[in-house]
Every structure is written in C-alpha cells, then in structure tokens.
PDB file of C-alpha atoms in Angstrom:
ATOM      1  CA  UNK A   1      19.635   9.017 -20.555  1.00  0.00           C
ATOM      2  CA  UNK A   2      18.698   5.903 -18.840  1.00  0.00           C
ATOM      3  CA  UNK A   3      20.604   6.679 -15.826  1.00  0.00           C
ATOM      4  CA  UNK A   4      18.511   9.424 -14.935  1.00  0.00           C
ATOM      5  CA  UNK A   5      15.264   7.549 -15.215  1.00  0.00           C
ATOM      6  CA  UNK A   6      16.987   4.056 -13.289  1.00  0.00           C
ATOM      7  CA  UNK A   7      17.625   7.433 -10.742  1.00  0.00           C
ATOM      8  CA  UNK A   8      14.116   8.035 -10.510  1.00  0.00           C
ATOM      9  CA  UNK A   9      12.988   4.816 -10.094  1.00  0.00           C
ATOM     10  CA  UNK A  10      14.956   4.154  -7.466  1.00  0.00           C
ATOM     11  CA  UNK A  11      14.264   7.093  -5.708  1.00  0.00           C
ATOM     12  CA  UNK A  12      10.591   6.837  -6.319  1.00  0.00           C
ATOM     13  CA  UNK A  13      10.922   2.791  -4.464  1.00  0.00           C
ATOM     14  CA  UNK A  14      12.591   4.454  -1.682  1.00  0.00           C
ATOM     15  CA  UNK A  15      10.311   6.794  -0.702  1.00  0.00           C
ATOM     16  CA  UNK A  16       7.503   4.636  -1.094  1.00  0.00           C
ATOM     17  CA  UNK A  17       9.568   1.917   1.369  1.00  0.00           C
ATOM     18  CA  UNK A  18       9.590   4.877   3.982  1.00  0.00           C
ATOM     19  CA  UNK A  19       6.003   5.487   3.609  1.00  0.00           C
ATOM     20  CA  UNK A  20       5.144   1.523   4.335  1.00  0.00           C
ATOM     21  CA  UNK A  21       7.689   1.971   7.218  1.00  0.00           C
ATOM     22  CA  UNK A  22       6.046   5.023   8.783  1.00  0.00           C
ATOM     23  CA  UNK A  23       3.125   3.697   8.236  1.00  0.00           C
ATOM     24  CA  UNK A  24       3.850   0.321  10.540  1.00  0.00           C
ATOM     25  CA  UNK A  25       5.559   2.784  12.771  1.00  0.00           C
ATOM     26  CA  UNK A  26       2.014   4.687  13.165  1.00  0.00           C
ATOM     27  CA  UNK A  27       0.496   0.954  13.457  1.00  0.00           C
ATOM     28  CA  UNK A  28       2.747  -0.212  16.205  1.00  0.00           C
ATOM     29  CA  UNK A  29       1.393   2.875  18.583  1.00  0.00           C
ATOM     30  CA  UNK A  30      -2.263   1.563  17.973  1.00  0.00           C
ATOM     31  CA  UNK A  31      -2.981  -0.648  20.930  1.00  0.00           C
ATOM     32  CA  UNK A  32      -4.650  -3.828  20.062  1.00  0.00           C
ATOM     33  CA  UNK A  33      -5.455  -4.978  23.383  1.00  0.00           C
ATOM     34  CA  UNK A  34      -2.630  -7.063  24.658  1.00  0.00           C
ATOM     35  CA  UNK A  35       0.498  -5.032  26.242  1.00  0.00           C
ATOM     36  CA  UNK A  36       3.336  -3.843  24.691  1.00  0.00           C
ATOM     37  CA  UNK A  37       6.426  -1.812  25.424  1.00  0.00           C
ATOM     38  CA  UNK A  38       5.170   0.387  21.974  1.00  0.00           C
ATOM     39  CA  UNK A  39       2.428   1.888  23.659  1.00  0.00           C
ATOM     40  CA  UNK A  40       5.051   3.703  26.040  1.00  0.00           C
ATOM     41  CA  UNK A  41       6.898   4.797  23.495  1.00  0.00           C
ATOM     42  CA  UNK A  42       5.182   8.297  23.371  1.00  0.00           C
ATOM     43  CA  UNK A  43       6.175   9.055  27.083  1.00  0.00           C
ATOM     44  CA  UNK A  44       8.757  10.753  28.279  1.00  0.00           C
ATOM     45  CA  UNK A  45       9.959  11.627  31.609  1.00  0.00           C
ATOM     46  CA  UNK A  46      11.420  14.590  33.005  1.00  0.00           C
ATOM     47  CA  UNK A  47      14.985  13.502  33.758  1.00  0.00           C
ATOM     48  CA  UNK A  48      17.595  15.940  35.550  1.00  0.00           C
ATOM     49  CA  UNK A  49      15.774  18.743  33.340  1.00  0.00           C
ATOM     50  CA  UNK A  50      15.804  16.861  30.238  1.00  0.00           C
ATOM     51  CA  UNK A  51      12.442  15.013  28.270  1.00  0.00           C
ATOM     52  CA  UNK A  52      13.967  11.362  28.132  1.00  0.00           C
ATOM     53  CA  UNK A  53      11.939   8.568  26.917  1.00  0.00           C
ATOM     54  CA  UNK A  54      11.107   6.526  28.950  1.00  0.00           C
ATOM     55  CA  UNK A  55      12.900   3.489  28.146  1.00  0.00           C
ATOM     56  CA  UNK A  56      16.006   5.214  28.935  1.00  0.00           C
ATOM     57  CA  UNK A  57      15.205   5.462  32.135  1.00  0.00           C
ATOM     58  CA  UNK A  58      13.584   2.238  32.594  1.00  0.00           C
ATOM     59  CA  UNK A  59      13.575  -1.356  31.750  1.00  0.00           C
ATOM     60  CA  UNK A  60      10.125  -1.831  30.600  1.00  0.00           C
ATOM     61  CA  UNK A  61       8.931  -5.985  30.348  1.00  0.00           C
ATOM     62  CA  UNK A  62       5.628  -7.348  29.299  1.00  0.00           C
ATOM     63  CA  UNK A  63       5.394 -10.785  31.373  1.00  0.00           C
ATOM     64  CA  UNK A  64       1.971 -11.402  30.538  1.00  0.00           C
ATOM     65  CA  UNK A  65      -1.202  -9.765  27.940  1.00  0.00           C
ATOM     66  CA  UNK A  66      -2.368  -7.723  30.454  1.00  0.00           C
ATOM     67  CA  UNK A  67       0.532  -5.848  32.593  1.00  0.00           C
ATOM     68  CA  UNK A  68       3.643  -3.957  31.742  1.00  0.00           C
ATOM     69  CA  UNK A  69       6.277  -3.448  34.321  1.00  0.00           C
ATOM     70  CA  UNK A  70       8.707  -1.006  34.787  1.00  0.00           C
ATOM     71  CA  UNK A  71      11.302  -1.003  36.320  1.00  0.00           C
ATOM     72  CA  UNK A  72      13.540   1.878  36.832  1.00  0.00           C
ATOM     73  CA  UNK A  73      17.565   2.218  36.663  1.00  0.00           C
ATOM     74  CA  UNK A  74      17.446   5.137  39.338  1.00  0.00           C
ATOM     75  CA  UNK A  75      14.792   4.311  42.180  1.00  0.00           C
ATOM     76  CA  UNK A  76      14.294   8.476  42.833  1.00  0.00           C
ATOM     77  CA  UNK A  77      12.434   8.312  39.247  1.00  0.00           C
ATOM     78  CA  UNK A  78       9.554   5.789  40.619  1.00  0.00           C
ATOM     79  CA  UNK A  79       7.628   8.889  40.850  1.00  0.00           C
ATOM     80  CA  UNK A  80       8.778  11.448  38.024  1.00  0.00           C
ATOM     81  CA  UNK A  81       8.028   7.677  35.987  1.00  0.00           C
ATOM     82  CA  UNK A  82       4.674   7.350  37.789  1.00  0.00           C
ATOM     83  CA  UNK A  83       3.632  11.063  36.985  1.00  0.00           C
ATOM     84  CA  UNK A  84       4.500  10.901  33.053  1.00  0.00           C
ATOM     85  CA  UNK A  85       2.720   7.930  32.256  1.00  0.00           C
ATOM     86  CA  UNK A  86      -0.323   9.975  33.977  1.00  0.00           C
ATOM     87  CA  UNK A  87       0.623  13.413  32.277  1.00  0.00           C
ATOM     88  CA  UNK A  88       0.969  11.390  28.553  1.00  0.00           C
ATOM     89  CA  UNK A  89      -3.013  10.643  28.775  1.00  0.00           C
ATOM     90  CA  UNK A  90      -2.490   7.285  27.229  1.00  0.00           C
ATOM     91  CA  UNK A  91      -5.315   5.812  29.520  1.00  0.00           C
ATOM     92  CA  UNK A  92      -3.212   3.842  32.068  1.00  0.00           C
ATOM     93  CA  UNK A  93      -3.175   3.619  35.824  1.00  0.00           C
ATOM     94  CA  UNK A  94       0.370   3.151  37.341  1.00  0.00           C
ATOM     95  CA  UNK A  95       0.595   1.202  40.376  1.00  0.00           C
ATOM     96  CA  UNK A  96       4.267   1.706  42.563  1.00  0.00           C
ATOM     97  CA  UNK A  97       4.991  -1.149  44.735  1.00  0.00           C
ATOM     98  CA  UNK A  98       7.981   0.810  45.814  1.00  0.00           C
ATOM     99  CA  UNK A  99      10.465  -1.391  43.296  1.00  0.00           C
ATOM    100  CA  UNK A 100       8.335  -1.253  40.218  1.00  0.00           C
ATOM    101  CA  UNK A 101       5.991   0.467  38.403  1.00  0.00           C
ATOM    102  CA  UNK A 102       3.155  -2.216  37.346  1.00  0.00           C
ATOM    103  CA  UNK A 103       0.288  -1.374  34.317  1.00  0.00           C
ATOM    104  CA  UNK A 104      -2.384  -3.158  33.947  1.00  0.00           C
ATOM    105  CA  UNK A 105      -3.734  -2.587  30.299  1.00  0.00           C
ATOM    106  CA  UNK A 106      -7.497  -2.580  30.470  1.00  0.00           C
ATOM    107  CA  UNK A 107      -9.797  -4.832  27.875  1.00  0.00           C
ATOM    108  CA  UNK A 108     -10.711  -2.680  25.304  1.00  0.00           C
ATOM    109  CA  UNK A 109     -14.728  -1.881  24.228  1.00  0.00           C
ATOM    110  CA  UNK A 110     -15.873  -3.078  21.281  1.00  0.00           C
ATOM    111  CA  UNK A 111     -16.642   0.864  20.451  1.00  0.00           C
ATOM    112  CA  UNK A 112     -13.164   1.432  21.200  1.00  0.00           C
ATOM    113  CA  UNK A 113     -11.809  -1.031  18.740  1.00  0.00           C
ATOM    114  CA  UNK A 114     -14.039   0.540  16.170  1.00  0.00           C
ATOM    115  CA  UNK A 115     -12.351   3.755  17.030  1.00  0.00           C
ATOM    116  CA  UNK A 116      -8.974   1.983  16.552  1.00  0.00           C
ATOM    117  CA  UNK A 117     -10.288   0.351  13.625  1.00  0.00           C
ATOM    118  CA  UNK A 118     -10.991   3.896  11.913  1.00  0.00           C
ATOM    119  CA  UNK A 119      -7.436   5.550  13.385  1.00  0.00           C
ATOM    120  CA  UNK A 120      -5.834   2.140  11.533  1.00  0.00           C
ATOM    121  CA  UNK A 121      -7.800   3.223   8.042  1.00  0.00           C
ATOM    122  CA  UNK A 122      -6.723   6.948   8.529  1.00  0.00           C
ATOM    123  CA  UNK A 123      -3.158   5.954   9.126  1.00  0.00           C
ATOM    124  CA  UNK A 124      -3.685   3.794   5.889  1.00  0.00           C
ATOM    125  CA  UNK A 125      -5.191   6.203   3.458  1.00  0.00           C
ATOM    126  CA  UNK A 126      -2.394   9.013   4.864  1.00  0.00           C
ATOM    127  CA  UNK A 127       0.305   6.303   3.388  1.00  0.00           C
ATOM    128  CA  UNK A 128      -1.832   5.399   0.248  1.00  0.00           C
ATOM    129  CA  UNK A 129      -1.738   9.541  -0.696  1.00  0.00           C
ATOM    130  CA  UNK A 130       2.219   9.515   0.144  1.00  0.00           C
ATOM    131  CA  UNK A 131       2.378   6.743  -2.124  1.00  0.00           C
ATOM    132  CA  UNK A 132       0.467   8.783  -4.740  1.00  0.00           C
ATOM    133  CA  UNK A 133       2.281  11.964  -4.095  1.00  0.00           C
ATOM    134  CA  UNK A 134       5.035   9.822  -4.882  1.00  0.00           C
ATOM    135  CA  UNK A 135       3.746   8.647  -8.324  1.00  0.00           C
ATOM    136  CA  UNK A 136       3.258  12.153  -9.174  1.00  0.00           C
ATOM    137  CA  UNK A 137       6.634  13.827  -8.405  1.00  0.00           C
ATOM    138  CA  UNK A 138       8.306  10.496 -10.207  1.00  0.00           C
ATOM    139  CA  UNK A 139       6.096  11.012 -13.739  1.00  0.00           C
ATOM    140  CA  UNK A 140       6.745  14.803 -13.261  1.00  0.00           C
ATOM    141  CA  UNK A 141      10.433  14.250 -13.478  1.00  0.00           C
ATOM    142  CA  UNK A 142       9.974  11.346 -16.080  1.00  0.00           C
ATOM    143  CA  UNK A 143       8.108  14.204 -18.258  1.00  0.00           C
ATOM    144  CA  UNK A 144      10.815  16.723 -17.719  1.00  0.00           C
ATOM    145  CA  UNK A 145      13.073  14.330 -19.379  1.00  0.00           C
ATOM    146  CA  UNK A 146      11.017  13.418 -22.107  1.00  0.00           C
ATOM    147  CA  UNK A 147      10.832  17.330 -22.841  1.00  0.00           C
ATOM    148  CA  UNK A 148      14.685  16.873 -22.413  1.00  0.00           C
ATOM    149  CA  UNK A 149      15.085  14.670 -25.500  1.00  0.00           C
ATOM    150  CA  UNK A 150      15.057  11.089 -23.927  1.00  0.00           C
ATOM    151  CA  UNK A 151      12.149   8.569 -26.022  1.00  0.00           C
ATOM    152  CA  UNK A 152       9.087   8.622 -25.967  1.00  0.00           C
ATOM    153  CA  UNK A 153       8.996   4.568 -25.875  1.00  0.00           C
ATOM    154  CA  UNK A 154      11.714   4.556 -22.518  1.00  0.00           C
ATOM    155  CA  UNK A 155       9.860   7.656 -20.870  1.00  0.00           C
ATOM    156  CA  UNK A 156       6.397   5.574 -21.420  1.00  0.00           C
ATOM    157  CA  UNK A 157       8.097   2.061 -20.272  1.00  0.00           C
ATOM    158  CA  UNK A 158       9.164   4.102 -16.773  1.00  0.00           C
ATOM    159  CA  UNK A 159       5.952   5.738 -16.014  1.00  0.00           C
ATOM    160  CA  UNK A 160       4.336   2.181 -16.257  1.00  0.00           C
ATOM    161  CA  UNK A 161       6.871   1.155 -14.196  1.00  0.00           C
ATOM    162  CA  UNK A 162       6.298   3.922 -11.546  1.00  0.00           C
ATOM    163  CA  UNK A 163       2.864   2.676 -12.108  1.00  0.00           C
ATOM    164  CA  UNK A 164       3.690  -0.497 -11.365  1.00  0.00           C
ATOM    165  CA  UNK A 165       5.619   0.293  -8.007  1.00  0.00           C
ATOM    166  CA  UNK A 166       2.474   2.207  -6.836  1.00  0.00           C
ATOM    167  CA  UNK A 167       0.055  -0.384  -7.401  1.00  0.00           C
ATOM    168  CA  UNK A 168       2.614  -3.428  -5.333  1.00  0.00           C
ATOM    169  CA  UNK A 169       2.604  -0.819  -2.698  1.00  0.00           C
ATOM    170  CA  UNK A 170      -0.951   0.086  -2.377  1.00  0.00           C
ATOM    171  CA  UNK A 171      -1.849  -3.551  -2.327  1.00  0.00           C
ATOM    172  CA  UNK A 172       1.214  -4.155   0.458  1.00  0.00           C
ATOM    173  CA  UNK A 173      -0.773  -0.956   2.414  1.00  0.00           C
ATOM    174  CA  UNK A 174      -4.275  -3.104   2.172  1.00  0.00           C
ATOM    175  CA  UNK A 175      -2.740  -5.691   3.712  1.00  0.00           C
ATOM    176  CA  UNK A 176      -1.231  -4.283   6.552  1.00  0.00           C
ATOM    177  CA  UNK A 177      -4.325  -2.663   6.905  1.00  0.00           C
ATOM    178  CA  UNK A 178      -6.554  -6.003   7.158  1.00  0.00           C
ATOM    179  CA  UNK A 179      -3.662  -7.762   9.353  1.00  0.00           C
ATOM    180  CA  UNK A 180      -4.131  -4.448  11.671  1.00  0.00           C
ATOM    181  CA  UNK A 181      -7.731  -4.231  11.900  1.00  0.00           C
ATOM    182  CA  UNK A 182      -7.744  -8.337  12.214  1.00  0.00           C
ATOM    183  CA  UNK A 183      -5.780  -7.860  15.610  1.00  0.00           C
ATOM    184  CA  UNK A 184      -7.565  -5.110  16.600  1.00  0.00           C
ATOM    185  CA  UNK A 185     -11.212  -6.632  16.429  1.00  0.00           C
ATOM    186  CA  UNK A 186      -9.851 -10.202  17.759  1.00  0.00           C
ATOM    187  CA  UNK A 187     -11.550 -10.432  20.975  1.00  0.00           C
TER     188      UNK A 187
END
C-alpha cells in the first residue's frame, strides 16, 4: 500500500514544482525597470497570416538597461514589427531606423513600482492557493486510502509529509516574492 501513497507524494511535489515555475514565469513578464527580451514575449506579429511571436521573426538584443533592439530576419516586417509592439499596449515607443527597430524602456514611477509591487504579491498568493489546492487533493487521496485499509500510522506519516512539502514551498514562494519586489523597488 505504500506505493500508492510514495505515488501521491510524488505527484503532489510535482505539481507544486509547476506552480513555483509558473509562478517565475508570471515574474519574468513583470518589468523591473531595466530591459529585457521577456517583456516582448507577449507580442506577436502578424506574419504571412499567422500570430508569430515575435522572436521568431526577430533577433531581439538588450545592449544596454535602457534599449532593446530588434532586428528583423525579413526587412518587409520592420513595420508589421513596429505596429505589434504598438497594438500589444505594453507601454513602448518603437523607433525604425530603417535596419532596426530600437526601444527605449522608460524609468519607471515610484507609483508604478508599487503597482508592480502589488501585481508581484497577486502573482504570489495565486501560487500560494495552487500550492494549497495541492495539499488538499493529496490528503483527499491519502484519506481515500486510509478508508481503503492502509494504517492509520503510514496514512498520518504522509499527510505530515504533504504538510511538510507545502510549508518548503510556501516559504520558497516568500522568497521569490521578496527577491521580486527587491528588484522592483531598487531605484
């Protein structure tokens, strides 16, 4: 009967893994104020009828805090490029020198980092109630086995476990968290 609840455990790790990764996934489109090919990664660009990111159509660089610069494989796109990063509202100005497309990200307010700050929490507190959701549906299935005839001791020893797993993650969420909100209000 073990099997089943080493099963569980397992699962219950791995979906708590792909919560921490979606959650750093939501964190990387969160601009902190210096430039990075992430905060394209939203766009996409109308391409011989077809939505195509827009790194496939584009070699996107960062060569300093402040700019991003595209630089597309087909130079008909400058435009349909230009016009997509306008259309995705992200709050960027393309400039076409007729070669590239060049972004300059814009300082953020300090009531804009606040604003971040609070879409960072929100992002957080989604993950902490996958975690939980988590927890639950992992001692629901523990229970079901206990009803099944497995012991009492080995079904109590895996929901502290489970317990265990949730609490490691929480704290790993926290931290993220702080590290996000750190970059966010550095200046």
């Amino acid at each position: 009967m073990t099997e089943e609840i080493d099963f569980i455990l397992e699962s219950t790790e791995e979906s708590m893994n792909g919560s921490i990764a979606h959650l750093e996934k939501e964190f990387l489109n969160i601009r902190a104020g210096k430039a990075s090919p992430a905060m394209l990664g939203g766009v996409f660009v109308d391409y011989y009828g077809a939505a195509t990111p827009l790194s496939q159509v584009s070699k996107i660089s960062v060569p300093d805090a402040r700019t991003i610069t595209l630089q597309p494989f087909e130079k008909n796109m400058l435009q349909t490029i230009e016009k997509a990063i306008l259309i995705a509202n992200i709050g960027f100005n393309p400039m076409n020198n007729g070669d590239v497309i060049i972004i300059s990200v814009p300082p953020l307010t300090e009531e804009r980092r606040r604003d971040l700050a609070k879409q960072a929490k929100s992002e957080a507190e989604d993950a902490k109630i996958g975690i939980r959701n988590v927890r639950k549906d992992a001692n629901t299935d523990i229970k079901k086995l206990e009803k099944e005839g497995t012991s009492e001791d080995i079904c109590k020893s895996a929901e502290e476990e489970v317990q265990n797993l949730t609490n490691t993650f929480i704290k790993k969420i926290d931290e993220l968290l702080a590290a996000k909100e750190a970059e966010i209000m550095k200046v």
